[in-house]
Coordinates of C-alpha atoms and ligand atoms in Angstrom, one line a residue:
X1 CA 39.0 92.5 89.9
X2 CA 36.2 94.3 91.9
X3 CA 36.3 91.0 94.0
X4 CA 39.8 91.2 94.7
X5 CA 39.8 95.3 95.6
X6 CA 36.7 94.0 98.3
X7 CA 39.0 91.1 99.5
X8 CA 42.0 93.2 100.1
X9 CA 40.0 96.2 101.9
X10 CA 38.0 93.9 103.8
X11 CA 41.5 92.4 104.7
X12 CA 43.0 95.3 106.0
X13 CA 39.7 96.0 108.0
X14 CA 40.3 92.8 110.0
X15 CA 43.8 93.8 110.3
X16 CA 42.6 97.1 112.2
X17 CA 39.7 95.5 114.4
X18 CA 40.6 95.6 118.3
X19 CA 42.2 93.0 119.8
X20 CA 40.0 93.5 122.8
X21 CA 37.7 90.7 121.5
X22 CA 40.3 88.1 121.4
X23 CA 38.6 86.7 118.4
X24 CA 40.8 85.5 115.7
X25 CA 39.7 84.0 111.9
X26 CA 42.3 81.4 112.0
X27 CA 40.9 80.2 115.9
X28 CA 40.5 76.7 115.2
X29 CA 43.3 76.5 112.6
X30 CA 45.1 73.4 114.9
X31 CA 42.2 72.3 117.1
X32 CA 39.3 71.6 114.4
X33 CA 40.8 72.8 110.4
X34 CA 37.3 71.9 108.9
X35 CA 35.2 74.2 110.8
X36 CA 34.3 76.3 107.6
X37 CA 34.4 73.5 104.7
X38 CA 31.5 71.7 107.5
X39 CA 29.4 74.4 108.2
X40 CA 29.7 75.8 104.7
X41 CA 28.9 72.2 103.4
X42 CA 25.8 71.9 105.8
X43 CA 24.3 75.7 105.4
X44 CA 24.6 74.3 101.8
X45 CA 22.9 71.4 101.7
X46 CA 19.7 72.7 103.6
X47 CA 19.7 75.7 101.7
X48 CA 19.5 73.6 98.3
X49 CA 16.7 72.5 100.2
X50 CA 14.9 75.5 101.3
X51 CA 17.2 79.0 100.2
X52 CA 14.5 80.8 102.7
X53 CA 16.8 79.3 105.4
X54 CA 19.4 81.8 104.4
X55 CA 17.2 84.9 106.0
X56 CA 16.4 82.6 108.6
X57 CA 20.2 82.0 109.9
X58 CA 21.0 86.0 109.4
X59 CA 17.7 86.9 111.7
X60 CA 19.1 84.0 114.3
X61 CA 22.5 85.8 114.6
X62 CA 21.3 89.1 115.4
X63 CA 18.8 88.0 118.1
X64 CA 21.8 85.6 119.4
X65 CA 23.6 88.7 119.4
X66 CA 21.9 91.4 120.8
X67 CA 20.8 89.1 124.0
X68 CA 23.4 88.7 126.2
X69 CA 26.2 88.9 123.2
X70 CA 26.9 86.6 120.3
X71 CA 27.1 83.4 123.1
X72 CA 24.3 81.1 121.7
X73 CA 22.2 81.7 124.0
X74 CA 19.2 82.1 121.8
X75 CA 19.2 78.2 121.3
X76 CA 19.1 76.6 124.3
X77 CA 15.6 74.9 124.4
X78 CA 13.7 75.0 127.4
X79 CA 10.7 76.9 129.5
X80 CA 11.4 80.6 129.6
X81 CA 14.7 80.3 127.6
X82 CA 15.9 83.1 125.2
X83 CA 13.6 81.3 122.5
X84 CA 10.7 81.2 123.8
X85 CA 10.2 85.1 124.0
X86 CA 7.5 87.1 121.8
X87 CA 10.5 88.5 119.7
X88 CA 12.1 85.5 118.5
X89 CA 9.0 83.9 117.5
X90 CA 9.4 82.9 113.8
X91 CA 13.0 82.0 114.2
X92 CA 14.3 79.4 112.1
X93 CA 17.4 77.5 111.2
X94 CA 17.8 76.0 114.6
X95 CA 18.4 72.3 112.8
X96 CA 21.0 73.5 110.5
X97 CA 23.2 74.6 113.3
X98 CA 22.3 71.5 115.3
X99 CA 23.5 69.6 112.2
X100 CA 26.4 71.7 111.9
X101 CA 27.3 70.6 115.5
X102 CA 26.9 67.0 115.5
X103 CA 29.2 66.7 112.8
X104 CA 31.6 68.8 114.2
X105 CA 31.4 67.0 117.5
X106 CA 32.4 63.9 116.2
X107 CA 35.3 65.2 114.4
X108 CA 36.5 67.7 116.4
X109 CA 34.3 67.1 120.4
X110 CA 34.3 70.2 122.8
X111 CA 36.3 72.6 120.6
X112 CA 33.8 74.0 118.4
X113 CA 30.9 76.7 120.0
X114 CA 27.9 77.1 119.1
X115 CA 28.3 80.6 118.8
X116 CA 30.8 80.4 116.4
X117 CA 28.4 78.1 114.1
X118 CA 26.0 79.9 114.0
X119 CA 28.6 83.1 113.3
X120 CA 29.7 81.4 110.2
X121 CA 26.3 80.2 109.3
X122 CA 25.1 83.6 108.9
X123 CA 28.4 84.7 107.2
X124 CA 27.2 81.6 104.7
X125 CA 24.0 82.3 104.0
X126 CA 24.4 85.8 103.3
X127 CA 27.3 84.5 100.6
X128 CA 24.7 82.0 99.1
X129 CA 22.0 84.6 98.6
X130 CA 24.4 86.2 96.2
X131 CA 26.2 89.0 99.2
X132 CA 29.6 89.5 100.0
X133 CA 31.8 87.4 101.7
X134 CA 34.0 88.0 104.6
X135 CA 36.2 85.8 107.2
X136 CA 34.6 85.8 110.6
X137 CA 36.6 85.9 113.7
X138 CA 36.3 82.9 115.5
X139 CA 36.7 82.0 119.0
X140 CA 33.4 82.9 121.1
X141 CA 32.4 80.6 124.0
X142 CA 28.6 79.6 124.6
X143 CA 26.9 81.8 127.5
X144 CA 25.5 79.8 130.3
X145 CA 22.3 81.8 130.5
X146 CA 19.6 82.2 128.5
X147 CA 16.1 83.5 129.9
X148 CA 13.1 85.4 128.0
X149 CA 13.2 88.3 130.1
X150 CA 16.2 89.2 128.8
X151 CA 15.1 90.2 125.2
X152 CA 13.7 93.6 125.9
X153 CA 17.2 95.0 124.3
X154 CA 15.8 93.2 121.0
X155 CA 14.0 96.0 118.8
X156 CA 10.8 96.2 118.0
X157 CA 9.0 96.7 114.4
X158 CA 6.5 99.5 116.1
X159 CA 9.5 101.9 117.4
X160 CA 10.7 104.9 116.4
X161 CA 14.3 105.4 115.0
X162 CA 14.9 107.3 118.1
X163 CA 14.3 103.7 120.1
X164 CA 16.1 102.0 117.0
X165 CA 19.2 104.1 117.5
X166 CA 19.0 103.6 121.4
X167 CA 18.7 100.0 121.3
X168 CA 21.9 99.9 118.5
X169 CA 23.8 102.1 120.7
X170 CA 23.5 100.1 123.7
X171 CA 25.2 97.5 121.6
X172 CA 28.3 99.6 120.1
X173 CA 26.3 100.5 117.6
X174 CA 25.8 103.6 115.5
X175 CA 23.6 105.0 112.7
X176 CA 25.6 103.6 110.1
X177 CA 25.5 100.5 111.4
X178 CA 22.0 100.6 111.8
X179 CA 21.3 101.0 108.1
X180 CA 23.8 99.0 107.0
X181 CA 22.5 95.9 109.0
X182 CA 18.8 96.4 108.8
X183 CA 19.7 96.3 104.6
X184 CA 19.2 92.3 105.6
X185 CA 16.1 92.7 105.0
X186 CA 16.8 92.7 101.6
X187 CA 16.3 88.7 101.9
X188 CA 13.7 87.3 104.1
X189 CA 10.0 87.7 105.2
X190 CA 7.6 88.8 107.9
X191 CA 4.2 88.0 109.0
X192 CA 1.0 90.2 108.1
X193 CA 0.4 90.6 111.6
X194 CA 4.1 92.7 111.8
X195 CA 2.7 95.2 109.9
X196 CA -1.0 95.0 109.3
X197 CA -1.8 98.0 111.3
X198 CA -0.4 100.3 108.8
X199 CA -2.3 99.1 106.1
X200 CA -6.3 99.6 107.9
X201 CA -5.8 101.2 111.3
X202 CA -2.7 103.1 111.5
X203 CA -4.3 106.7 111.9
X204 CA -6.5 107.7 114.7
X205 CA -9.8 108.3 111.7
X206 CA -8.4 104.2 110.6
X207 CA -6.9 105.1 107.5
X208 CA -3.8 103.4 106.5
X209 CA -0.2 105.0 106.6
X210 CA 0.5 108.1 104.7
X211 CA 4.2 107.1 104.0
X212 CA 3.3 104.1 101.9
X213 CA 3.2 104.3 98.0
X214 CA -0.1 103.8 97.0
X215 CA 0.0 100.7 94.9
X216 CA 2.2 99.1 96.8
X217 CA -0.4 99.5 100.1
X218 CA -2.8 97.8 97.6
X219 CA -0.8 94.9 96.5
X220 CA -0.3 94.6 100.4
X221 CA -3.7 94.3 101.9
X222 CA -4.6 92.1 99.2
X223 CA -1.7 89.9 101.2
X224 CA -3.2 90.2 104.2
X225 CA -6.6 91.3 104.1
X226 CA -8.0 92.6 107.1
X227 CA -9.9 89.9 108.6
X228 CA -7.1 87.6 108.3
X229 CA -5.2 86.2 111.3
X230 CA -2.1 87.6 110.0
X231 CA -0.1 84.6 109.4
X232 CA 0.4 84.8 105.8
X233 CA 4.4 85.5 105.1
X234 CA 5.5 88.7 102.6
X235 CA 9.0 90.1 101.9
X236 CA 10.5 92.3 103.4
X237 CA 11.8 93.1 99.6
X238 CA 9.3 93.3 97.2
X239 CA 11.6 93.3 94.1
X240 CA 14.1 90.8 94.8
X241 CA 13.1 88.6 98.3
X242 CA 15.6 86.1 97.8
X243 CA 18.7 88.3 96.1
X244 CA 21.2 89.9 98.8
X245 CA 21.3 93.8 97.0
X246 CA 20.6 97.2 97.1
X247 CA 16.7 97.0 96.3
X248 CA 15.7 96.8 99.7
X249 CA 17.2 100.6 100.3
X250 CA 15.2 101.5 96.7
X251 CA 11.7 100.3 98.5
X252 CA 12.5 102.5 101.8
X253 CA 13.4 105.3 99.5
X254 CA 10.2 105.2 97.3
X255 CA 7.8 104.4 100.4
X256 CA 7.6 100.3 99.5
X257 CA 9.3 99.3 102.7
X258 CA 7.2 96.8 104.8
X259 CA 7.8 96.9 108.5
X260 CA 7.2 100.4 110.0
X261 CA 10.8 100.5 111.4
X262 CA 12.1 100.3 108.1
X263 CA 9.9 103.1 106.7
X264 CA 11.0 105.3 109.1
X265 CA 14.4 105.3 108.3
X266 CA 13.8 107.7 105.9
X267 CA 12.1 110.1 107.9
X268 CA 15.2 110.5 109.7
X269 CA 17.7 112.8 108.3
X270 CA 20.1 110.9 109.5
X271 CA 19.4 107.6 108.8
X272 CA 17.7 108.7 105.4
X273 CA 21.0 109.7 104.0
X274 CA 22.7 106.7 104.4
X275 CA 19.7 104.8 103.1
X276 CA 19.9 107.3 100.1
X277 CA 23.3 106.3 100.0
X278 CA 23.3 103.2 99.4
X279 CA 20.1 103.0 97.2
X280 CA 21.5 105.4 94.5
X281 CA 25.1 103.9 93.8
X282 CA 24.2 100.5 92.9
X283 CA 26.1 100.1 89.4
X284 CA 29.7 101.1 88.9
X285 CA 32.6 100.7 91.4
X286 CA 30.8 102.8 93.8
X287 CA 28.2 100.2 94.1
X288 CA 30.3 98.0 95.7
X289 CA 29.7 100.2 98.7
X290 CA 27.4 98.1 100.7
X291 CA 29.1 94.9 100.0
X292 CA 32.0 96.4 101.8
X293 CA 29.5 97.9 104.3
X294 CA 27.6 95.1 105.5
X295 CA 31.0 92.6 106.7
X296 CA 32.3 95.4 108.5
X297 CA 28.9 96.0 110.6
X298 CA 28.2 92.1 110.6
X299 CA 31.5 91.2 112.1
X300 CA 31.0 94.5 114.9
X301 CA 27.7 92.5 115.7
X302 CA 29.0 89.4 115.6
X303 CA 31.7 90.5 118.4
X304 CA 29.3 92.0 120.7
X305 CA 29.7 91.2 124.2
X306 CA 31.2 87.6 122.9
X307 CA 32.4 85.3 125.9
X308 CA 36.6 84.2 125.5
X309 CA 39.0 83.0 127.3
X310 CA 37.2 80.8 130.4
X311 CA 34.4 82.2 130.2
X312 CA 31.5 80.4 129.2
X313 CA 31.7 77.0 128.0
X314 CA 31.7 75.0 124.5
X315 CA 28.3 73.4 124.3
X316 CA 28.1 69.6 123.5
X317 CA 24.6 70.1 122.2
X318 CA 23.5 73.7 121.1
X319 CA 20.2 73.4 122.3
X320 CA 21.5 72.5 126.1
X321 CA 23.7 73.9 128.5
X322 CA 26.5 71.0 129.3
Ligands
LIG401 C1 15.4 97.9 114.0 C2 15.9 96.7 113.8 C3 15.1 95.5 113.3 C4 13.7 95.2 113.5 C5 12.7 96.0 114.2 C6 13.5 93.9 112.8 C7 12.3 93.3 112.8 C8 12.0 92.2 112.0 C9 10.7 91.5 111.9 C10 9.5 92.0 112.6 C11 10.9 90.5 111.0 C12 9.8 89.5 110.6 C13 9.8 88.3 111.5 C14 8.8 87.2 111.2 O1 7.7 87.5 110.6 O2 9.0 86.0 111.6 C15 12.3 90.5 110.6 C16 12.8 89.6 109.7 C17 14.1 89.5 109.4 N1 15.1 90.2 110.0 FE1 14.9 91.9 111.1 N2 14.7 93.5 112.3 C18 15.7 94.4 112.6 C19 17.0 94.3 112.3 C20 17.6 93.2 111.7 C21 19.0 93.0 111.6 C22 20.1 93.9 112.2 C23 19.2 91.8 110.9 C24 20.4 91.1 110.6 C25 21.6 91.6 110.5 C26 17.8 91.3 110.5 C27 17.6 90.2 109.8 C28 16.3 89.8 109.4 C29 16.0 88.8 108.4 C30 17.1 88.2 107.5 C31 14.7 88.6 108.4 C32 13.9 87.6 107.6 C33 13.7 86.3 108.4 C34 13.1 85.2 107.7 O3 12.7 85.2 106.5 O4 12.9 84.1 108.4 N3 16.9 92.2 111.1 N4 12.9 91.5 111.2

């Protein structure tokens, strides 16, 4: 029943999203009918695999996204590409949408972007993790650039809410938005060295970071201990790391978030209500809240700045321009 309601609202959502992105769910209903049942099939099988793909393939949309739109660009492999840039080290699931392709290609050759895999991909993984579902317009072209000194628009771990809400704006973005998206980190890890400074050096005297709850800061540096080289992985969601929920708001709201960025969205009162939001109505039909939520901001990423129409191109290979 609850499944239904969300169907039907997320329905009528799609129904009132702007035409001005010429994206459509039913895109490739004559040109290439199996796009879903493939990629669904492929996330699938490397998920059985390894389920910490799933985070892997949400991260990889957002920084395709927020570079030069939702075009793919963030794959091409070579010298000074997208890729290769400080943010997006630690990106993962570049094979599965490489597999995705190949398949496609010989069913379906030319039709199917890359941008669009890796669209549904995310859209997938999100769904496998235990999330919500939702149908994903379809129809972006692969970008024809990609270059490392583009990411600056990417943000950062270390910034302020102020920068955070900057760097979303640029993007269509808003507060709401914001929250709602960053709850991905409900699945997924980081690195020590993301966060290490809050644990041993974050104050001026060294001390650690006020914020943080005490026996969780303890729990942490025993993760990654100080003279480590900050390479050991920790969720981003200490209760439930592989479980797509609310949790991850309950950690910001009792000072067990993990990245700094995170934290801080509590000390903002605008962000922190949201946050508070969406962390206090988990049970009940009211907790079905950020289920609805997160499509709706995932689909106003996944439309950002998206190439139709002639421009751009549909990649043979994901990693290469054609
Ligand atoms: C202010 C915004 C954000 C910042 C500063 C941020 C930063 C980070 C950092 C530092 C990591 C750890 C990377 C690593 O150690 O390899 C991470 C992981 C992750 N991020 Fe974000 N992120 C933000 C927003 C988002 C958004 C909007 C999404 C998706 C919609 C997202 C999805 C993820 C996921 C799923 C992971 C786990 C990746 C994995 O396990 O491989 N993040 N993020």
């Amino acid at each position: 029943m609850e499944a239904m309601l969300l169907n039907f609202l997320l329905m009528l959502f799609m129904l009132s999203i702007p035409v001005e992105s010429q994206l459509s769910a039913s895109f490739y209903a004559l040109s290439c009918p199996a796009v879903e049942d493939i990629v669904r099939s492929t996330v699938e099988s490397h998920f059985d695999n390894d389920p910490t793909i799933a985070p892997g393939l949400l991260r990889l949309h957002f920084h395709d996204c927020f570079v030069q739109g939702c075009d793919g660009s963030i794959l091409i492999s070579e010298a000074s590409a997208e890729r290769t840039a400080l943010p997006n080290t630690g990106l993962r699931g570049f094979e599965v949408i490489d597999d995705a392709k190949q398949q496609l290609e010989s069913m379906c050759p030319g039709v199917v972007s890359c941008a669009d895999i890796i669209a549904l991909a995310a859209r997938d993984a999100v769904d496998l993790s235990g999330g919500p579902s939702w149908g994903v317009p379809l129809g972006r072209r692969d970008g024809r650039v990609s270059s490392s000194s583009d990411t600056k628009s990417l943000p950062s771990p270390l910034e302020p809410v102020s920068i955070q809400r900057q760097k979303f704006a640029a993007k269509g973005l808003d507060d709401h938005d914001l929250v709602t998206l960053v709850g991905a980190h409900t699945i997924g890890r980081t690195d020590c060295r993301f966060f290490q400074y809050r644990l041993y050096n974050f104050t001026p005297t060294g001390s650690s970071d006020p914020s943080m709850d005490e026996s969780f800061l303890a729990q942490l540096q025993t993760l990654c201990p100080k003279d480590g080289n900050g390479l050991n992985k920790v969720p981003l969601d200490k209760d439930t790391p592989t479980r797509f929920d609310v949790s991850f708001f309950k950690n910001i709201r009792d000072g067990n978030g993990v990245l700094e960025s995170d934290q801080r969205l509590w000390g903002d009162d605008a962000t922190r209500s949201i946050v508070q939001n969406y962390a206090g109505n988990f049970r009940g039909l009211l907790g079905l809240r950020f289920n609805f939520e997160f499509p709706k901001a995932m689909i106003k990423m996944s439309t950002i700045e998206v190439k139709t129409g002639s421009n751009g191109e549909i990649r043979r290979v994901c990693s290469k321009f054609n």
